[in-house]
CSV table of C-alpha atoms in Angstrom, one decimal:
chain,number,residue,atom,x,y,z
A,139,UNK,CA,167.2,98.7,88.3
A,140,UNK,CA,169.8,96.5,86.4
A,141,UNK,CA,167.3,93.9,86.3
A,142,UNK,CA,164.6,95.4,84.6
A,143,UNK,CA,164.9,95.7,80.9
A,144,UNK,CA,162.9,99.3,81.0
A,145,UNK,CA,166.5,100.6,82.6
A,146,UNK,CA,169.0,98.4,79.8
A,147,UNK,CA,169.3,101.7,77.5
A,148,UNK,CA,172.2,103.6,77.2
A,149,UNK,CA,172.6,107.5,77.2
A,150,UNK,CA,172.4,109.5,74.1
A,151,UNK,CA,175.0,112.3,75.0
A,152,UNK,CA,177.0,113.8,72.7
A,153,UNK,CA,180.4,111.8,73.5
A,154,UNK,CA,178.7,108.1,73.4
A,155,UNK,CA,178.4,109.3,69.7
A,156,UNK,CA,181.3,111.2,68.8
A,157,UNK,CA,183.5,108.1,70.4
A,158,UNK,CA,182.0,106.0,67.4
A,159,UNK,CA,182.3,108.6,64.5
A,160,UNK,CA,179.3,110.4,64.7
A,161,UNK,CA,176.6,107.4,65.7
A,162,UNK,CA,176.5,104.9,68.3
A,163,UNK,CA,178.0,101.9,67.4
A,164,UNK,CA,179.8,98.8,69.1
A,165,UNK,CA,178.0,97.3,71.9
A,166,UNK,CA,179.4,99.3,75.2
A,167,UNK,CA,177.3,102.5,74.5
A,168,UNK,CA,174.0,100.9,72.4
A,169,UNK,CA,170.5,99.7,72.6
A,170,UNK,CA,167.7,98.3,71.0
A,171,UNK,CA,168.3,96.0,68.4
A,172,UNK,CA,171.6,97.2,67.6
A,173,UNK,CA,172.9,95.9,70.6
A,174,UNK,CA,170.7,92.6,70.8
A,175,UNK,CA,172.2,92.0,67.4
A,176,UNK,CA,175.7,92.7,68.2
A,177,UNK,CA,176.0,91.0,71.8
A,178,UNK,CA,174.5,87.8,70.5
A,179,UNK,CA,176.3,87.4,67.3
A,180,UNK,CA,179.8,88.1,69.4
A,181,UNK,CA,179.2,85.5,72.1
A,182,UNK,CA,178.2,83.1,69.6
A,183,UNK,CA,181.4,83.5,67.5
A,184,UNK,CA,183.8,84.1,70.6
A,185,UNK,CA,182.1,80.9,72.0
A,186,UNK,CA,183.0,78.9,69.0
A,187,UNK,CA,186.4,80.1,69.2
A,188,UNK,CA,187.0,78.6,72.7
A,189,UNK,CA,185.5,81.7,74.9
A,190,UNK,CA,185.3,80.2,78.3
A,191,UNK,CA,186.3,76.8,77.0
A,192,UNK,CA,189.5,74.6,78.0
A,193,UNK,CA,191.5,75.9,74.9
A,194,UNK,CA,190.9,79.9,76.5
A,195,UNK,CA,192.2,78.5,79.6
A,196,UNK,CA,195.5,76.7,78.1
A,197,UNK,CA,195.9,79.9,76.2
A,198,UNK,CA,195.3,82.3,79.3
A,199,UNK,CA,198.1,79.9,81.2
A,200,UNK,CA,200.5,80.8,78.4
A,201,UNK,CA,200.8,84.0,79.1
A,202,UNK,CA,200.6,83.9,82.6
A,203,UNK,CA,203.9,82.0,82.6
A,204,UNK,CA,205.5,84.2,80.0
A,205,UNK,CA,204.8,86.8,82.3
A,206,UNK,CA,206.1,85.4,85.5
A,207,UNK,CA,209.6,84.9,83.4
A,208,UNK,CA,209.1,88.2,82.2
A,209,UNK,CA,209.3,89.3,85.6
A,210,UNK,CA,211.8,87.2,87.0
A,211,UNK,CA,214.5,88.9,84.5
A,212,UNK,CA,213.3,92.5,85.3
A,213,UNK,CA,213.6,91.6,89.0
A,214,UNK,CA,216.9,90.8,88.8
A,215,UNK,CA,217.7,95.0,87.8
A,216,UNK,CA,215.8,95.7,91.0
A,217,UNK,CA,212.3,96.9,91.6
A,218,UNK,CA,210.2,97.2,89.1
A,219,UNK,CA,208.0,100.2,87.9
A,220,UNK,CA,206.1,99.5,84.9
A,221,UNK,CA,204.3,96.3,86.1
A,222,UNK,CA,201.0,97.8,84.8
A,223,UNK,CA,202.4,97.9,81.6
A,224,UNK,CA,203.4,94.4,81.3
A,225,UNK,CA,200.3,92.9,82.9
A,226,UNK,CA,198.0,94.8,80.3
A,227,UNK,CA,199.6,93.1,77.2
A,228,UNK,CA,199.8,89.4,79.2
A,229,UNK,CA,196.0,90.3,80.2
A,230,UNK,CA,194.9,91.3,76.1
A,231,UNK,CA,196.4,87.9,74.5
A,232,UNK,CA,194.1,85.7,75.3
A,233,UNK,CA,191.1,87.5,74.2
A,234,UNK,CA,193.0,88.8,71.1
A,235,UNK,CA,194.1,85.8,70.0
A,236,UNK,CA,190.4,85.1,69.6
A,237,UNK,CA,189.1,88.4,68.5
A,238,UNK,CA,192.4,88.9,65.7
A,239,UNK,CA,193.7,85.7,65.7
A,240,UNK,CA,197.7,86.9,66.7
A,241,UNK,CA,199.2,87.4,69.7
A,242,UNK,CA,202.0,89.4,71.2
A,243,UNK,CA,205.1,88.7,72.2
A,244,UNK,CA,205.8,89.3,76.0
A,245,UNK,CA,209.8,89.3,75.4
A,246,UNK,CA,209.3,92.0,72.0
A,247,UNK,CA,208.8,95.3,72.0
A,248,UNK,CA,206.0,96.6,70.4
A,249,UNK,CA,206.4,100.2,69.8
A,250,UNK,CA,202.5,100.0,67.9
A,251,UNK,CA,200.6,98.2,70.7
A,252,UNK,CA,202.2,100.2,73.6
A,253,UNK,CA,201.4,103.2,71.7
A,254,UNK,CA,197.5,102.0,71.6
A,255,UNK,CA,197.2,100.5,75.6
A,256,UNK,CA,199.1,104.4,76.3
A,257,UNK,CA,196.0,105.9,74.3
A,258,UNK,CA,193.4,103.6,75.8
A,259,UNK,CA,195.0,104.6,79.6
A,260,UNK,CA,194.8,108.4,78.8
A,261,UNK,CA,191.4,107.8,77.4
A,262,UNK,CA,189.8,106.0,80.5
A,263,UNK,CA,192.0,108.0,82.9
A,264,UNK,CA,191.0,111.7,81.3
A,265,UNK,CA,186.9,110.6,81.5
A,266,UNK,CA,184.6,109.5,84.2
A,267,UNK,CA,181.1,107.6,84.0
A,268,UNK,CA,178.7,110.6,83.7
A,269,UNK,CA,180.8,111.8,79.8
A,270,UNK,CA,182.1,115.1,81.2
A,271,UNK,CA,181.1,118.2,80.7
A,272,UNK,CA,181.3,118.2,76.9
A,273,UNK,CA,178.3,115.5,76.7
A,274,UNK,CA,175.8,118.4,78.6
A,275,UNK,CA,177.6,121.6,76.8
A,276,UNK,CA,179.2,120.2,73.2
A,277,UNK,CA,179.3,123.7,71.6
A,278,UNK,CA,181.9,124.1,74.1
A,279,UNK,CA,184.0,122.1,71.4
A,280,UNK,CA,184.0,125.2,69.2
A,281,UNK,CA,184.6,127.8,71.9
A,282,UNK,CA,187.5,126.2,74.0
A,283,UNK,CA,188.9,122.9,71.9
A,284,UNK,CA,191.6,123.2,74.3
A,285,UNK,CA,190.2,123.8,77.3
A,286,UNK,CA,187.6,121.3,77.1
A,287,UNK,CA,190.5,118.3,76.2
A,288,UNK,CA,188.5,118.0,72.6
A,289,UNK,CA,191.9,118.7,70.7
A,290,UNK,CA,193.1,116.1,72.3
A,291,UNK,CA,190.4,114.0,72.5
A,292,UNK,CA,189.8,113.9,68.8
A,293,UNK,CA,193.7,113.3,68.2
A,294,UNK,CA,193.7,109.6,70.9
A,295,UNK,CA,189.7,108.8,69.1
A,296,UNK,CA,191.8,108.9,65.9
A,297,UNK,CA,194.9,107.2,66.1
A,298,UNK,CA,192.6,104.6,68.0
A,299,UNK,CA,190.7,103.9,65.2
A,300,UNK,CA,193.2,103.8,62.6
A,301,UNK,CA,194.6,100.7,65.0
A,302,UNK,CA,191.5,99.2,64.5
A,303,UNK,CA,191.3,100.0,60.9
A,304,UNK,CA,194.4,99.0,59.8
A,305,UNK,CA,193.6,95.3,61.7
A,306,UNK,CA,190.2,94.8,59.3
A,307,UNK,CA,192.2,96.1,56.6
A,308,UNK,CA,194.9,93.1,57.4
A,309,UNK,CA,192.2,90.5,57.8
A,310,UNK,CA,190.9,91.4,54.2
A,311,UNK,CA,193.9,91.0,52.7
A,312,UNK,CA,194.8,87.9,53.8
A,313,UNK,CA,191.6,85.8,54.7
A,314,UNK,CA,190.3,82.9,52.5
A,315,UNK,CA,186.8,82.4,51.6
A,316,UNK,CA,185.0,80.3,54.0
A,317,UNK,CA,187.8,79.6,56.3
A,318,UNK,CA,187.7,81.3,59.5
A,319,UNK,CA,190.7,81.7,61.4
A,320,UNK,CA,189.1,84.2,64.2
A,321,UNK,CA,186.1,86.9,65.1
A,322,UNK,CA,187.0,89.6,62.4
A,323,UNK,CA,187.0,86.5,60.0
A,324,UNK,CA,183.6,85.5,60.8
A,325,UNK,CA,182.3,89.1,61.4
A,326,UNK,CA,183.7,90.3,58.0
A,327,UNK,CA,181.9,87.0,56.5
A,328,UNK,CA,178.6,88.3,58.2
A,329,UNK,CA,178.9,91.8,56.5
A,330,UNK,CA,178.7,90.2,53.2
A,331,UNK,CA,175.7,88.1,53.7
A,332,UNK,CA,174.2,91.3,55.4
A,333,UNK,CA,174.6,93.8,52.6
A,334,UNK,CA,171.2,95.5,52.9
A,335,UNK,CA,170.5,98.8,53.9
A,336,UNK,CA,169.5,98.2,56.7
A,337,UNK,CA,172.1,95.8,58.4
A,338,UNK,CA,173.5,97.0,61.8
A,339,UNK,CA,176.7,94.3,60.5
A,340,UNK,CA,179.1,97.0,58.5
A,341,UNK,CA,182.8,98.6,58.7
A,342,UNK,CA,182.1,101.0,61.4
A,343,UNK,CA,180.4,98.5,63.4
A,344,UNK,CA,183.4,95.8,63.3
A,345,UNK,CA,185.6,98.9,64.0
A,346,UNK,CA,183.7,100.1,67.0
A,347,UNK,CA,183.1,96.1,68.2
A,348,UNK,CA,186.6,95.4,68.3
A,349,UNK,CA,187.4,98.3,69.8
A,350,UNK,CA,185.1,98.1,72.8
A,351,UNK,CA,186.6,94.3,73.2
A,352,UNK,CA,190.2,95.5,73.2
A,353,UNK,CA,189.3,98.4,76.0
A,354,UNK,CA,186.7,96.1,78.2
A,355,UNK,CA,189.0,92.6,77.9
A,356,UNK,CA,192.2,94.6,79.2
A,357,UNK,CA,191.3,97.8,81.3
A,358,UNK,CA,189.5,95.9,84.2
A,359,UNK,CA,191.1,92.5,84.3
A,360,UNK,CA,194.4,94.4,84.7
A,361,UNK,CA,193.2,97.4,87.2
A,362,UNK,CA,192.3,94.6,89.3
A,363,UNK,CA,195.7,92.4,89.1
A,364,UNK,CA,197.1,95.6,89.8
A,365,UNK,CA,195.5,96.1,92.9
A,366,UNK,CA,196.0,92.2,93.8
A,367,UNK,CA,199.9,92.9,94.0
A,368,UNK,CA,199.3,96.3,95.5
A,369,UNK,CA,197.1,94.8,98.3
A,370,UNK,CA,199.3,91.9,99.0
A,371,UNK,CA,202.4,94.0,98.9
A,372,UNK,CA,201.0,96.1,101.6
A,373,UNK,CA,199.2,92.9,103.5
A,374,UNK,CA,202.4,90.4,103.8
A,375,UNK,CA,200.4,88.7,106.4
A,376,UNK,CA,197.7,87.7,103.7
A,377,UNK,CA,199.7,87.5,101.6
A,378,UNK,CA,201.8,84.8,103.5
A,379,UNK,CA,198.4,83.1,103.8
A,380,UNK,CA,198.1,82.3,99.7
A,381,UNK,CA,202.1,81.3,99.8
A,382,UNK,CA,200.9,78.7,102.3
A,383,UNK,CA,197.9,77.9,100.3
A,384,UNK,CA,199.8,77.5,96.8
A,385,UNK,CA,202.7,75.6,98.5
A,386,UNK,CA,200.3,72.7,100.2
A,387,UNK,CA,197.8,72.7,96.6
A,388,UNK,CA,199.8,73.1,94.1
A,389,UNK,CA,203.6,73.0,95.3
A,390,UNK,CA,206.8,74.4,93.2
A,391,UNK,CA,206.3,72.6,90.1
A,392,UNK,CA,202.6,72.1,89.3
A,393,UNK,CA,201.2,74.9,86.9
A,394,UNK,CA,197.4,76.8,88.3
A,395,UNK,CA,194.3,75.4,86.5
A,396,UNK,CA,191.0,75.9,87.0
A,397,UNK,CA,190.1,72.2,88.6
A,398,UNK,CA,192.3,73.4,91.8
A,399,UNK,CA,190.1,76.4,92.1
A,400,UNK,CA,188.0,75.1,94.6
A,401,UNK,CA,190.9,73.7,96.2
A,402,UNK,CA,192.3,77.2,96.9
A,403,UNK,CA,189.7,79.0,99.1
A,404,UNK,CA,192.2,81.6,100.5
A,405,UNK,CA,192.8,83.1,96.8
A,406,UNK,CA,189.7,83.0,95.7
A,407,UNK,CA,189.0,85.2,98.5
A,408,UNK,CA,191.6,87.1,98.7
A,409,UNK,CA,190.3,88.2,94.9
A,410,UNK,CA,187.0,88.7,95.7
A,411,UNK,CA,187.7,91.0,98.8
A,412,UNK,CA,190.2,93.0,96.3
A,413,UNK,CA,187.5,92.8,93.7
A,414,UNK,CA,185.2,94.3,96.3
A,415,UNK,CA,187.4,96.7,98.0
A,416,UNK,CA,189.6,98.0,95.1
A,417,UNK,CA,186.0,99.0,93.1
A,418,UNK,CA,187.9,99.2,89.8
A,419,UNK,CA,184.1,100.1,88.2
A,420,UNK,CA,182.9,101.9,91.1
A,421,UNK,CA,179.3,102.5,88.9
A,422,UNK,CA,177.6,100.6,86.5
A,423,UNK,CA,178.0,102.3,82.9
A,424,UNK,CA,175.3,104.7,82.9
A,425,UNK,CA,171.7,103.3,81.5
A,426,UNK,CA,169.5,105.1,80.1
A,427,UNK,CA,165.4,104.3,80.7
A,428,UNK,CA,163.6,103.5,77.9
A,429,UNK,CA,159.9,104.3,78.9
A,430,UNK,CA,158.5,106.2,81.7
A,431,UNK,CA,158.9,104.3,84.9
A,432,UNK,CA,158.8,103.7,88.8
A,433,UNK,CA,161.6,103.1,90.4
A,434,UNK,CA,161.7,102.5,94.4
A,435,UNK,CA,158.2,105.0,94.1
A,436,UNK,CA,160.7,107.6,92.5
A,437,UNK,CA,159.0,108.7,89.0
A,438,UNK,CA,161.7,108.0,86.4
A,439,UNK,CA,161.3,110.0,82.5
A,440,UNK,CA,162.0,108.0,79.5
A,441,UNK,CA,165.7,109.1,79.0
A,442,UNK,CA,166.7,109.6,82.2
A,443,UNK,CA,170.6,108.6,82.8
A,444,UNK,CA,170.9,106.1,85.6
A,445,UNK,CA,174.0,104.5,87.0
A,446,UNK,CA,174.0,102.0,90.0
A,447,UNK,CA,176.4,102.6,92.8
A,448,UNK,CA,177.8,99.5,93.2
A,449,UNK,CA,180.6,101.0,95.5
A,450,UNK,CA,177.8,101.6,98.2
A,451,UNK,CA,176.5,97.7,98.1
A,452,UNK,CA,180.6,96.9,98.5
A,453,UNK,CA,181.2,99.3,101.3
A,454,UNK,CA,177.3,98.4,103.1
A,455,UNK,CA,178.1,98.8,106.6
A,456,UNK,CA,175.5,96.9,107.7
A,457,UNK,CA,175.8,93.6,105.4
A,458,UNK,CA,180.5,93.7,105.8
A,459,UNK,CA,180.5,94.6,109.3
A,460,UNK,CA,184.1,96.3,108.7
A,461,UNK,CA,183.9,97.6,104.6
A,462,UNK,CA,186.8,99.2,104.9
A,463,UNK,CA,188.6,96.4,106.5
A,464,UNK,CA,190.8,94.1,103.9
A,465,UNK,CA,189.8,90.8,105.6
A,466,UNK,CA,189.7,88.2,102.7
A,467,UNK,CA,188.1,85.7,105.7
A,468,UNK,CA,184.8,87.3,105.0
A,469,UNK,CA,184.8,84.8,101.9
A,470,UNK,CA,185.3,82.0,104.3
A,471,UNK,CA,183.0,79.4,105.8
A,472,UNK,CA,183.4,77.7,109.3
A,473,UNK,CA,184.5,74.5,107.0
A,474,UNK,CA,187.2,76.9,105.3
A,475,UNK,CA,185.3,76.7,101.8
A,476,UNK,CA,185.0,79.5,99.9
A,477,UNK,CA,182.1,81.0,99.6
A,478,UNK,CA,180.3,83.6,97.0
A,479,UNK,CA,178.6,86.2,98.5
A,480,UNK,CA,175.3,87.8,96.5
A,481,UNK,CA,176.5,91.3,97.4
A,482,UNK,CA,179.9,91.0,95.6
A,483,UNK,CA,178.5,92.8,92.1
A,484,UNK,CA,181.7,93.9,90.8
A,485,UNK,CA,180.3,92.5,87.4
A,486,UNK,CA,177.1,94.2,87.5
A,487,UNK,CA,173.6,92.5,87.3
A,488,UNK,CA,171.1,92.4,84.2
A,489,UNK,CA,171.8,91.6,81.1
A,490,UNK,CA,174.4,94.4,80.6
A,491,UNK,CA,176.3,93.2,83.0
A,492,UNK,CA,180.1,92.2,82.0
A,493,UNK,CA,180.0,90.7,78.4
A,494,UNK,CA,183.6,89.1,79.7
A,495,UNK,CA,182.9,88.3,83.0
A,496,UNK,CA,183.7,84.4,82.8
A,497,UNK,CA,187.4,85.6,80.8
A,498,UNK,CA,188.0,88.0,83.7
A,499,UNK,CA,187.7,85.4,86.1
A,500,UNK,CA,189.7,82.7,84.5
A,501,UNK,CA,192.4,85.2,84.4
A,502,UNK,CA,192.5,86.9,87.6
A,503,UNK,CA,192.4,83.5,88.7
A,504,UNK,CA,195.0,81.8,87.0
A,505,UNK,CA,197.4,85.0,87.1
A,506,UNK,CA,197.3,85.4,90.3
A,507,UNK,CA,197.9,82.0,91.3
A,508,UNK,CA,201.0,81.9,88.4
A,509,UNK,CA,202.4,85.2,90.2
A,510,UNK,CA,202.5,84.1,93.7
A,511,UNK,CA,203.4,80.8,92.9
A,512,UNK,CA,206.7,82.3,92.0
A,513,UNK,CA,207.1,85.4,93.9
A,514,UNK,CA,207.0,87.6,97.2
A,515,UNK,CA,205.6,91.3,96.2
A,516,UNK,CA,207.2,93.6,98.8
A,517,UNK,CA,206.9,97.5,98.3
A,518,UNK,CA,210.3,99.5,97.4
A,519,UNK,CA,211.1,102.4,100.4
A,520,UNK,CA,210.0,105.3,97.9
A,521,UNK,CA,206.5,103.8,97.6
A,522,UNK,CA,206.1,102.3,101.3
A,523,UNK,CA,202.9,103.8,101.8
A,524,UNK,CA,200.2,103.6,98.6
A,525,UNK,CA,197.1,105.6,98.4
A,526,UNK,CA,194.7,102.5,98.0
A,527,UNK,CA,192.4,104.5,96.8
A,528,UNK,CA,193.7,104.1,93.4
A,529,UNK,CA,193.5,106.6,90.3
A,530,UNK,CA,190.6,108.1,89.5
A,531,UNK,CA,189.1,108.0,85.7
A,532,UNK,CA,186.1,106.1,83.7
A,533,UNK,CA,187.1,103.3,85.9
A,534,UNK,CA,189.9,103.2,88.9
A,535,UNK,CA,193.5,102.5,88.6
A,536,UNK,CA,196.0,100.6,90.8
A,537,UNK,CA,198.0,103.4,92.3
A,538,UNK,CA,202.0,103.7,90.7
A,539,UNK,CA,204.2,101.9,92.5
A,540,UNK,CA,207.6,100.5,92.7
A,541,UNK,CA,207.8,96.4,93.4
A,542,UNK,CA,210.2,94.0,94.4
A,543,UNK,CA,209.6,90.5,93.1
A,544,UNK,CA,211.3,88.4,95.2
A,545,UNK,CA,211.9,85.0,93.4
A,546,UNK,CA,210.4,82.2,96.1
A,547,UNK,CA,211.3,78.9,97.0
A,548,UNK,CA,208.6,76.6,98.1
A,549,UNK,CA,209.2,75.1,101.5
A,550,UNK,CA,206.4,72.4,101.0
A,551,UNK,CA,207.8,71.5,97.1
């Protein structure tokens, strides 16, 4: 189904609309030619800013070691609650600084942004993949505003945008003809040439764009780092495994990069059984079919909703052996290589699978790799025990918990 451009549309329910002011716009929730138009011209432009390039990497480093000092101060309070929190703004600056061209600063608060992620969380917490029952009974939004969660829905959609509006607004001030400094730059550029009618390249579009890049490039990347710590916090056996790993590779002093990935097998599957286990997108983003089809002999309508369980291809019994085991060695060859395995899908198939994938992998790598460089994650008493399960929502959370980061010394240094 994800491979089979029939299946690439997306749902025309009432809430993939309302989400962009009335029409669907952006490129999470379109189709057609609006979102051929859309996904090309923003991989170009991120591309040419460095997307997936050495300079994202350098950039990505950055803030993993801001971060890991970040953390060493807070640890030295005591356990530390709000780890989420300061993962999701380490995880946005590297695709911001393409996207806006600023970053934030890890040591300052940032009463504006912290608002914004808070918004974003309630947002992807308060929804699930199928749009809730407002996208199948929108008059309810009349009846029961309350009830429903429009009121409040409506209220996060709006002070969301304005974000977002208030950013373009910025760059328009301030940017000089045919200088380019970042993606709005060259997006706002590419409304100008595009003035006609018909151009899918205007306001609401940029708005909608950057939006769906801010809530893709941090909500996953940071679910998942979340769960890392959670896992290894829990699993101080494994985790004593990647100590050992990082100490021989890399030692005390030498900062992660992505030419000693292949030298560190044990992380790279000690991600990838997280990634497969933790099922932060437990379903594909629901397609829509664009024609009338066959499907596995099932007779699929044209504007049928699909979504593709790729929790059940994780948690196959007969391809893991032990699914619900967390046995990172299932990523390991008789050699001790690392090895991919074709059933890992955690970034969906097709060509709507993750616009971000190779960011999100750069960073869990090299974030990861900073983290336990530098620390021991054990779990406070009060959260000894965490529901691995996670938080339920349009995509699954790490569950809260309460850390201690335990400042290491490296033995083999």
């Amino acid at each position: 189904m994800l491979g089979r451009p029939e299946f690439d549309g997306r749902p025309h329910g009432f809430l993939y609309k309302h989400r962009s002011g009335g029409e669907r716009r952006g490129i999470l929730f379109t189709d057609g030619d609006v979102w051929r138009d859309q996904r090309r011209f923003v991989l170009k432009t991120l591309k040419e800013f460095g997307f997936g390039k050495m300079a994202m990497e350098d950039i990505i480093l950055n803030d993993a070691v801001s971060l890991t000092s970040i953390i060493e101060s807070l640890a030295k309070l005591g356990p530390i609650t709000n780890l989420h929190n300061l993962t999701s703004i380490a995880v946005l600056n590297s695709l911001w600084t393409l996207v806006a061209g600023s970053r934030f600063d890890l040591d300052e608060e940032n009463p504006k942004l912290k608002e914004i992620l808070s918004i974003l969380n309630d947002l992807i917490r308060n929804s699930n993949v199928s749009g809730g029952i407002l996208n199948y009974l929108p008059l309810l939004r009349y009846i029961i505003p309350n009830v429903t969660g429009f009121t409040v829905l409506n209220q996060r959609l709006t002070r969301m945008s304005q974000f977002f509006r208030s950013e373009i607004a910025r760059h328009k001030q301030t940017r000089t003809q045919g200088e380019f400094r970042d993606f709005i730059d060259v997006y706002l550029a590419e409304m100008e040439q595009s003035s006609s009618n018909i151009s899918c390249f205007d306001e609401e579009q940029i708005i909608n764009v950057v939006k769906d890049l801010f809530s893709a490039g941090v909500e996953t990347t940071n679910n998942t780092i979340g769960f890392i710590i959670t896992y290894l916090a829990v699993r101080q056996d494994v985790q004593e495994k990647v100590h050992e790993e990082i100490d021989r590779v890399l030692g005390k002093e030498v900062l992660p990069c992505i030419t000693y990935k292949n030298r560190l097998p044990y992380l790279n599957a000690t991600i990838a059984e997280v990634l497969r286990l933790a099922n932060v997108g437990p379903t594909s983003i629901p397609h829509r079919a664009m024609t009338d089809a066959i499907l596995l002999g099932y007779e699929i309508k044209k504007n049928y909703t699909l979504l593709a369980n790729l929790r059940s291809v994780h948690m196959d019994e007969k391809h893991w052996g032990d699914p619900k085991e967390f046995r990172p060695e299932r990523f390991i060859n008789d050699r001790g290589e690392y090895v991919e395995d074709p059933w890992l899908i955690s970034f969906g198939l097709g060509r709507r699978k993750c616009l971000g994938e190779t960011l999100a992998r750069k960073s869990l790598f090299l974030f990861t790799a900073c983290l336990l460089q530098k620390f021991q994650f054990t779990l406070s008493p009060e959260h000894s025990n965490p529901i691995l399960d996670g938080i339920d929502g349009f995509t699954i959370a790490p569950p809260d918990i309460c850390v201690n980061a335990i400042k290491r010394k490296c033995l083999l240094g």
